[in-house]
mmCIF file of C-alpha atoms in Angstrom:
data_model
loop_
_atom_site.group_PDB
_atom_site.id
_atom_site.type_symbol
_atom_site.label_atom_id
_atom_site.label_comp_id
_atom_site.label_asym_id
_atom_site.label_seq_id
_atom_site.Cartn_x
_atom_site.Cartn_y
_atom_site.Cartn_z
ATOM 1 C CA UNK A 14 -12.489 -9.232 28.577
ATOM 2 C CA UNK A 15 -15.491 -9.843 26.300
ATOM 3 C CA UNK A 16 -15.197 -10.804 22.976
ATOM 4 C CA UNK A 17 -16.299 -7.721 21.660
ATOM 5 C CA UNK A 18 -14.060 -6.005 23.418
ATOM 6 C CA UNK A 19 -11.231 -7.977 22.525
ATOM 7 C CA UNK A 20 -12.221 -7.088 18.858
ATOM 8 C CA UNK A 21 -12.090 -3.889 19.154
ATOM 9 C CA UNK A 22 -8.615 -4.015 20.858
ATOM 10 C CA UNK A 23 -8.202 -6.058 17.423
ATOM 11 C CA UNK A 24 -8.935 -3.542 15.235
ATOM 12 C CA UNK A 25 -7.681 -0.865 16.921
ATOM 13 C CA UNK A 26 -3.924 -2.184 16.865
ATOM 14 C CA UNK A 27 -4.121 -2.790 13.479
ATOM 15 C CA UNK A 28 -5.934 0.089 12.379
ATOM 16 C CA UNK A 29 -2.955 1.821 14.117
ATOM 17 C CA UNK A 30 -0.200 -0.327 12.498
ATOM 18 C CA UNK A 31 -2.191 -0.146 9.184
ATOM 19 C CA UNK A 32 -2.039 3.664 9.552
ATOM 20 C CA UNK A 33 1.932 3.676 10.478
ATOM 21 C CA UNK A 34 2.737 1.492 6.886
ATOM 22 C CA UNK A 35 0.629 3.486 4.712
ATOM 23 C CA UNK A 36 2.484 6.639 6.420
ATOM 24 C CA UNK A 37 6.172 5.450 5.608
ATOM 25 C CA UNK A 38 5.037 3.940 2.074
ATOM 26 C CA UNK A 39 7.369 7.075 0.750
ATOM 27 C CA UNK A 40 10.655 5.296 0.254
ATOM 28 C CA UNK A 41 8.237 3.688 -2.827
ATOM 29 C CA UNK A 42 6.654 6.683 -4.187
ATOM 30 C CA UNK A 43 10.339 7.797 -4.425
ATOM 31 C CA UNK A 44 11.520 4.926 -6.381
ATOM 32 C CA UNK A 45 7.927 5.689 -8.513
ATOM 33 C CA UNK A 46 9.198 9.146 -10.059
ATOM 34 C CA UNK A 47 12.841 7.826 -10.507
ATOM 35 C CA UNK A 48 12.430 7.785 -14.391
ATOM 36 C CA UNK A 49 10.864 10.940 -14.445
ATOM 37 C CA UNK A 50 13.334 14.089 -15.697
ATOM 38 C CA UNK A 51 16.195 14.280 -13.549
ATOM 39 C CA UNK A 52 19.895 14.340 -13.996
ATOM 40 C CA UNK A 53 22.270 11.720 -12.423
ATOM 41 C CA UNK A 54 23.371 13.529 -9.740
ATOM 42 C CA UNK A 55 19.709 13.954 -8.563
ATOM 43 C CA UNK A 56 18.302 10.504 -8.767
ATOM 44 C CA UNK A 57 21.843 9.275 -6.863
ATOM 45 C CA UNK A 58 20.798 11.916 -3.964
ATOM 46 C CA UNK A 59 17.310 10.532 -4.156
ATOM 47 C CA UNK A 60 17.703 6.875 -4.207
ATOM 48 C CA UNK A 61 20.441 7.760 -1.315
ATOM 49 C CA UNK A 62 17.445 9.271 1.126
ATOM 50 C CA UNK A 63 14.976 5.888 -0.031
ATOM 51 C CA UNK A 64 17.664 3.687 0.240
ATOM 52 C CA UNK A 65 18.349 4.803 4.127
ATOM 53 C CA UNK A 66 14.438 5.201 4.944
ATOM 54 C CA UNK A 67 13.197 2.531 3.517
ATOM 55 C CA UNK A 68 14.359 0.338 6.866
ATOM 56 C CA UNK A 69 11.644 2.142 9.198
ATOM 57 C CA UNK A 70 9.060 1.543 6.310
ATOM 58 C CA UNK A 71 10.319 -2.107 6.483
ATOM 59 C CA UNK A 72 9.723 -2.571 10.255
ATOM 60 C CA UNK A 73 6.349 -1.697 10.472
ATOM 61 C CA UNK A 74 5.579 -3.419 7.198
ATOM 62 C CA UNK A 75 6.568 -6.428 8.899
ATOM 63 C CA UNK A 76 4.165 -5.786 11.634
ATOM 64 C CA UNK A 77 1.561 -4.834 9.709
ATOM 65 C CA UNK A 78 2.176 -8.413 7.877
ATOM 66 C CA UNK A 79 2.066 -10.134 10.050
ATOM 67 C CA UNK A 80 -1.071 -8.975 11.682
ATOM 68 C CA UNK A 81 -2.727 -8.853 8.158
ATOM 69 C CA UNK A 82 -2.067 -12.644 7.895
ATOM 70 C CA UNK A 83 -4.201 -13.620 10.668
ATOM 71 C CA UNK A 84 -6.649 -12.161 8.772
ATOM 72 C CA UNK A 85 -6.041 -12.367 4.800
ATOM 73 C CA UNK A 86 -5.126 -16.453 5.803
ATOM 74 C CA UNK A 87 -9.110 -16.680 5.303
ATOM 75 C CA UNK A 88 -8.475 -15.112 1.794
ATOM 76 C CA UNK A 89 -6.935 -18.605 0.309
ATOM 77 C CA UNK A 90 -7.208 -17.053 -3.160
ATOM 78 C CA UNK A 91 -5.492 -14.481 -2.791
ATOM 79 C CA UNK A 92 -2.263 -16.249 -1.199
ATOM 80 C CA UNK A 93 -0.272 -16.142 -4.253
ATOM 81 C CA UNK A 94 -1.347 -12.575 -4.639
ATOM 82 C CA UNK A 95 0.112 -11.956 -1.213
ATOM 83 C CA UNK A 96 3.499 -13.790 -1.598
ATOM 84 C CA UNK A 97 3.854 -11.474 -5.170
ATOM 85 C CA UNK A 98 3.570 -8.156 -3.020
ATOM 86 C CA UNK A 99 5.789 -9.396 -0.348
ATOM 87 C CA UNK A 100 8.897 -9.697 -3.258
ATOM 88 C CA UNK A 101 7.955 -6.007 -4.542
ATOM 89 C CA UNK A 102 8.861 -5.308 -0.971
ATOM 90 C CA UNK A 103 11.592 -7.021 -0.844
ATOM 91 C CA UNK A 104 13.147 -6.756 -4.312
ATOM 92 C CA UNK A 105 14.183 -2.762 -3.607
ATOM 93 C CA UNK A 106 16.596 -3.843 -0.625
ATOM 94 C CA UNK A 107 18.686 -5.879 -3.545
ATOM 95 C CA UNK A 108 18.319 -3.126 -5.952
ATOM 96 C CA UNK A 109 19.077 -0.628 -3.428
ATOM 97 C CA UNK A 110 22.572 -2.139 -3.105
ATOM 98 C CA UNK A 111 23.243 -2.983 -6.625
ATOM 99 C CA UNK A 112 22.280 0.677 -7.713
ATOM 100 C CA UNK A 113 25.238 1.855 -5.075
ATOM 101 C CA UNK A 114 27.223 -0.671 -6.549
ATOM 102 C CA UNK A 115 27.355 -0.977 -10.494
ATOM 103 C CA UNK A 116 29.349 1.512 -12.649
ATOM 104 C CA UNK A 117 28.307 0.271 -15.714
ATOM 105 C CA UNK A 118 25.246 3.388 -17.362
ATOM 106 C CA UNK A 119 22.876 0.498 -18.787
ATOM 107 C CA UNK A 120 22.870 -1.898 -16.059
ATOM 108 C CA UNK A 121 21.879 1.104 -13.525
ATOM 109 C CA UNK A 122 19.014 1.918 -16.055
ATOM 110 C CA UNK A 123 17.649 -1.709 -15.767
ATOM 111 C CA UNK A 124 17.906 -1.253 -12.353
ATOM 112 C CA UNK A 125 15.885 2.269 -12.324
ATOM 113 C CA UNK A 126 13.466 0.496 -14.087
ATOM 114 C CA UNK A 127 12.851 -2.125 -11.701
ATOM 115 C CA UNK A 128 12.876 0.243 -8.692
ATOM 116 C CA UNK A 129 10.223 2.188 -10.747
ATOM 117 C CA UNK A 130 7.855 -0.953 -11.403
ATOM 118 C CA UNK A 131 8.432 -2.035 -7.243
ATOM 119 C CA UNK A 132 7.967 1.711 -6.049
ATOM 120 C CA UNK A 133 4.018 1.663 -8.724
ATOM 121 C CA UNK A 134 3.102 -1.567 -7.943
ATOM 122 C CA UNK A 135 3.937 -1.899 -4.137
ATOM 123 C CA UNK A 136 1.852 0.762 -2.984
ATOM 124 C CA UNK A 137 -0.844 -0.339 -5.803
ATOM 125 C CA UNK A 138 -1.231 -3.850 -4.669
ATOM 126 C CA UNK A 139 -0.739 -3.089 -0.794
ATOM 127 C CA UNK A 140 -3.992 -0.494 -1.137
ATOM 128 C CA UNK A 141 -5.961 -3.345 -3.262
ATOM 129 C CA UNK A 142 -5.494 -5.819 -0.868
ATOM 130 C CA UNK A 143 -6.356 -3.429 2.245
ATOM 131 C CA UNK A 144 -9.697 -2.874 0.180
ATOM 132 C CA UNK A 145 -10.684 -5.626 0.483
ATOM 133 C CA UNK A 146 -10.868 -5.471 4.545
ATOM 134 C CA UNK A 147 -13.918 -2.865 3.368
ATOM 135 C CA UNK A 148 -15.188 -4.744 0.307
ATOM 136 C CA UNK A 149 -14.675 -8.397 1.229
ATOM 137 C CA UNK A 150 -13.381 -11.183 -0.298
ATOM 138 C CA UNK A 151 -14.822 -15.100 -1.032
ATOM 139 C CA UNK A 152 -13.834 -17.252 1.464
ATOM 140 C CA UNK A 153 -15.299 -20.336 3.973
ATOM 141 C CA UNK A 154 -13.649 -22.097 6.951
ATOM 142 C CA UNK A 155 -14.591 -25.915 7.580
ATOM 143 C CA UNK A 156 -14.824 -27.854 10.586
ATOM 144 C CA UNK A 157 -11.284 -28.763 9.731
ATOM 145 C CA UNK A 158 -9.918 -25.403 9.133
ATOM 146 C CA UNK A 159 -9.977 -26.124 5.025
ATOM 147 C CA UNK A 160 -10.298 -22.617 3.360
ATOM 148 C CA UNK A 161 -12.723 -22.654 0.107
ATOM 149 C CA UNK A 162 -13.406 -19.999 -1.651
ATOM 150 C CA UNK A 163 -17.312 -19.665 -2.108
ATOM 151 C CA UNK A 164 -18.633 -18.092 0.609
ATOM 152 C CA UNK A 165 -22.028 -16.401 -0.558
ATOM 153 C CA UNK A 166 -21.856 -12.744 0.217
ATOM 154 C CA UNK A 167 -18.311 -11.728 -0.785
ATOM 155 C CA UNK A 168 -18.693 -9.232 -3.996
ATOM 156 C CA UNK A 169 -15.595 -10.019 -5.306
ATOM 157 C CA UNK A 170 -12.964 -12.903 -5.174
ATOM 158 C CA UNK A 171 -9.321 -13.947 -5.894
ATOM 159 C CA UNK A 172 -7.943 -12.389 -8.808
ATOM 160 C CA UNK A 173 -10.883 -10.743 -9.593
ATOM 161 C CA UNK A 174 -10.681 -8.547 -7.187
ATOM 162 C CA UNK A 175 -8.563 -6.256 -10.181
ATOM 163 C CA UNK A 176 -11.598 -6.422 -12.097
ATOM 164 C CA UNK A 177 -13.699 -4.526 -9.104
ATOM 165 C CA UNK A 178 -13.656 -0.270 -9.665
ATOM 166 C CA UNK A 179 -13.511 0.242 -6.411
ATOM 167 C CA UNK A 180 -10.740 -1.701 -5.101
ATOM 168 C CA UNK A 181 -8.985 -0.413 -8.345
ATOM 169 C CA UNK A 182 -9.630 3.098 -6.899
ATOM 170 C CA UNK A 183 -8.135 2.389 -3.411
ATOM 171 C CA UNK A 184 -5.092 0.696 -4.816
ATOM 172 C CA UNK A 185 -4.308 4.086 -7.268
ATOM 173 C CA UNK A 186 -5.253 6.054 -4.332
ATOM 174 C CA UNK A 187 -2.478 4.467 -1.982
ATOM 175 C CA UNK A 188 0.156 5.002 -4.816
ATOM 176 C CA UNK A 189 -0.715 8.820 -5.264
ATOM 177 C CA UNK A 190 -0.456 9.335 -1.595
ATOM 178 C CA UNK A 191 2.887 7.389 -1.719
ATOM 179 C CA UNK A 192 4.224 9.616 -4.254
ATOM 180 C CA UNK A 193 2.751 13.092 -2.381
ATOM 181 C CA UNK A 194 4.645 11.724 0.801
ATOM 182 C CA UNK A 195 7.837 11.300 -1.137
ATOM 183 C CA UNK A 196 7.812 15.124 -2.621
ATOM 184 C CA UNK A 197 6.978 15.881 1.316
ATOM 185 C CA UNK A 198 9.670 13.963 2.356
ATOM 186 C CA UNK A 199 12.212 15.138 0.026
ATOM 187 C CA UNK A 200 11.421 19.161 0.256
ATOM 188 C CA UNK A 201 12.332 18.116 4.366
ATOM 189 C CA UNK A 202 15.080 16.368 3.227
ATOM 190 C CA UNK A 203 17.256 17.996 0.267
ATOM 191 C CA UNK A 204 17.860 21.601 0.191
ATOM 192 C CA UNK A 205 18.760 21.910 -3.342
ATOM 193 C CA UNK A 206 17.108 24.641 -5.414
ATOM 194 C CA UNK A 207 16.446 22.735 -8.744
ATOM 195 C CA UNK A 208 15.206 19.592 -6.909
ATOM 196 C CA UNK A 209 13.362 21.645 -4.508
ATOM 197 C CA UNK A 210 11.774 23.010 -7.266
ATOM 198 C CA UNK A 211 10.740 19.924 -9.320
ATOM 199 C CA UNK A 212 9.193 18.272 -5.833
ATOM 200 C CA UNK A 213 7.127 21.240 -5.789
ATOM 201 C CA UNK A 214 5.907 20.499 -8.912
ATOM 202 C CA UNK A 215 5.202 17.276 -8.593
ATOM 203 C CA UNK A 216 3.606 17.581 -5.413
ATOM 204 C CA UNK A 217 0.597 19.809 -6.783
ATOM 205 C CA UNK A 218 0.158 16.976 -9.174
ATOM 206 C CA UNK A 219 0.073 14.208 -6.667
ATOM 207 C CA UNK A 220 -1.239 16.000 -4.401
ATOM 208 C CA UNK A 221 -4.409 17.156 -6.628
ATOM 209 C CA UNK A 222 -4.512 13.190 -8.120
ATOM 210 C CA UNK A 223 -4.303 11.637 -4.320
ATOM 211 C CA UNK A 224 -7.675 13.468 -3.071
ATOM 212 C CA UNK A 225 -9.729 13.056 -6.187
ATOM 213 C CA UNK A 226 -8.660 9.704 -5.941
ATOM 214 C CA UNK A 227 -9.329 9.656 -1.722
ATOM 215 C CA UNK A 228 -12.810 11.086 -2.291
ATOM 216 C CA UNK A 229 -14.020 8.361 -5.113
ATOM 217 C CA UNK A 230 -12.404 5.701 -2.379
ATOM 218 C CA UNK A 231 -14.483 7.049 0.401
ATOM 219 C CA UNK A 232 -17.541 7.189 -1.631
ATOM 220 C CA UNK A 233 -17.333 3.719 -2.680
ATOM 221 C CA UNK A 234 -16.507 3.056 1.218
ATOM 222 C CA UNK A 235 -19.460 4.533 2.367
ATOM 223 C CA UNK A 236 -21.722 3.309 0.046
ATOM 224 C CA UNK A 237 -21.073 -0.254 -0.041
ATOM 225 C CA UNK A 238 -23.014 -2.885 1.657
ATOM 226 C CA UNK A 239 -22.002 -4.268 4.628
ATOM 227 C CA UNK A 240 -22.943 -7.122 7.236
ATOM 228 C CA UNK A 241 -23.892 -7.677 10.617
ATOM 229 C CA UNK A 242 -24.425 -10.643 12.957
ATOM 230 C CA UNK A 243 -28.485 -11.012 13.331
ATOM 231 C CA UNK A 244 -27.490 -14.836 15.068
ATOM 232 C CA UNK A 245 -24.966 -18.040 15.350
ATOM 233 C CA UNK A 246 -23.471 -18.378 11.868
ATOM 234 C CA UNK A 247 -26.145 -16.005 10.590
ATOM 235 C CA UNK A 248 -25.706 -12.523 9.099
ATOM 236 C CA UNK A 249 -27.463 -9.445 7.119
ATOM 237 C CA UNK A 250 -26.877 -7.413 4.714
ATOM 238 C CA UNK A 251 -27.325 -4.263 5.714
ATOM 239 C CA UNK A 252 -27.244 -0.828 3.180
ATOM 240 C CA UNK A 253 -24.171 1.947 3.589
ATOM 241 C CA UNK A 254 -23.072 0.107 6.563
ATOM 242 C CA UNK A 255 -19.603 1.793 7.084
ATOM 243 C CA UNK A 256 -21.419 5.082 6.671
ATOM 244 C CA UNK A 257 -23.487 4.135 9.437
ATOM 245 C CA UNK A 258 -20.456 3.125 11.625
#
């Protein structure tokens, strides 16, 4: 196989894999409306359907992780970033149990609110990152494989990457379609009237937030710059190149 066509192979895997994670993000956008207005009995029933999904979401987050590593290893500043969303992914399996667990009515609240941060912030972070697959990230690779941040095209870097409207945009994006998958999920699941009801609700919110969010993400997709081999170690810059893809 040529090399091109062993990067397209690349990319289509992940693309694929990519595509599976961001489709089973619901288990968070579940934990996301947990402090909104329901009664006991409703958030138990909830957290009961995240709590036993939230394994297949954790499968093919692990593959996706893994295959994101190969690449986001080149984004050294962003490591710490990286290990950060890997504990909101992991925190909710702990909470999970300790919600099922505890009797006592304040230490369940701290744990709602936790659940709540993981299930805004997981999604958040997770589309921010993937952003930056479209809108790069500063990064060089030396003869000896050290990783330095300063590579000259990248529009963004590290941290800073928060500070960028556009990855922003994708991040918020990511956590409104996490949330519209959850009221999907649980109108399948549950069958009772008054949370039937309230998903409804909340779905013509989310649901109206995710694609005014999706079409200011494509835009800035679209119309970013992108870059193209023109020789050996030599590239250019070339105007509205995913649009042109």
């Amino acid at each position: 196989m040529t090399l091109s066509s062993l990067q397209i192979a690349w990319w289509a895997i992940i693309s694929l894999v990519g595509a599976l994670h961001f489709f089973l993000l619901f288990p968070f956008g579940i934990q996301s409306m947990l402090l909104q207005r329901m009664t006991e009995t409703e958030r138990k029933m909830v957290l009961h359907r995240a709590a036993n999904d939230y394994e297949y979401m954790w499968t093919i987050m692990l593959m996706y992780q893994m295959m994101s590593c190969i690449v986001f290893s080149a984004f050294s500043v962003l490591t710490e970033a990286w290990i950060a969303l890997d504990f909101v992914f992991l925190l909710p399996i702990v909470l999970f149990w300790l919600r099922k667990h505890l009797n006592d009515v304040t230490a369940r609240k701290v744990v709602d609110v936790l659940l709540t941060i993981c299930g805004v912030l997981g999604p958040f972070l997770l589309g921010c990152f993937t952003s930056c697959y479209f809108f790069g990230n500063a990064f060089t690779i030396s003869d000896m494989s050290d990783i330095e941040g300063t590579f000259e095209w990248v529009e963004v870097s590290g941290p800073s990457i928060f500070g960028d409207w556009r990855v922003v945009a994708f991040g918020l994006m990511i956590m409104a379609l996490s949330r519209m998958q959850a009221n999907l999920w649980l109108l399948w699941k549950i069958k009772e009237p008054e949370i039937r009801l309230w998903n409804r609700k909340q779905l013509r919110l989310n649901a109206c937030l995710f694609v005014v969010l999706f079409v200011v993400a494509m835009y800035a997709i679209l119309a970013a710059n992108g870059y193209q081999i023109i020789g050996e170690n030599k590239f250019e810059v070339v105007a509205n190149k995913f649009l042109y893809n």
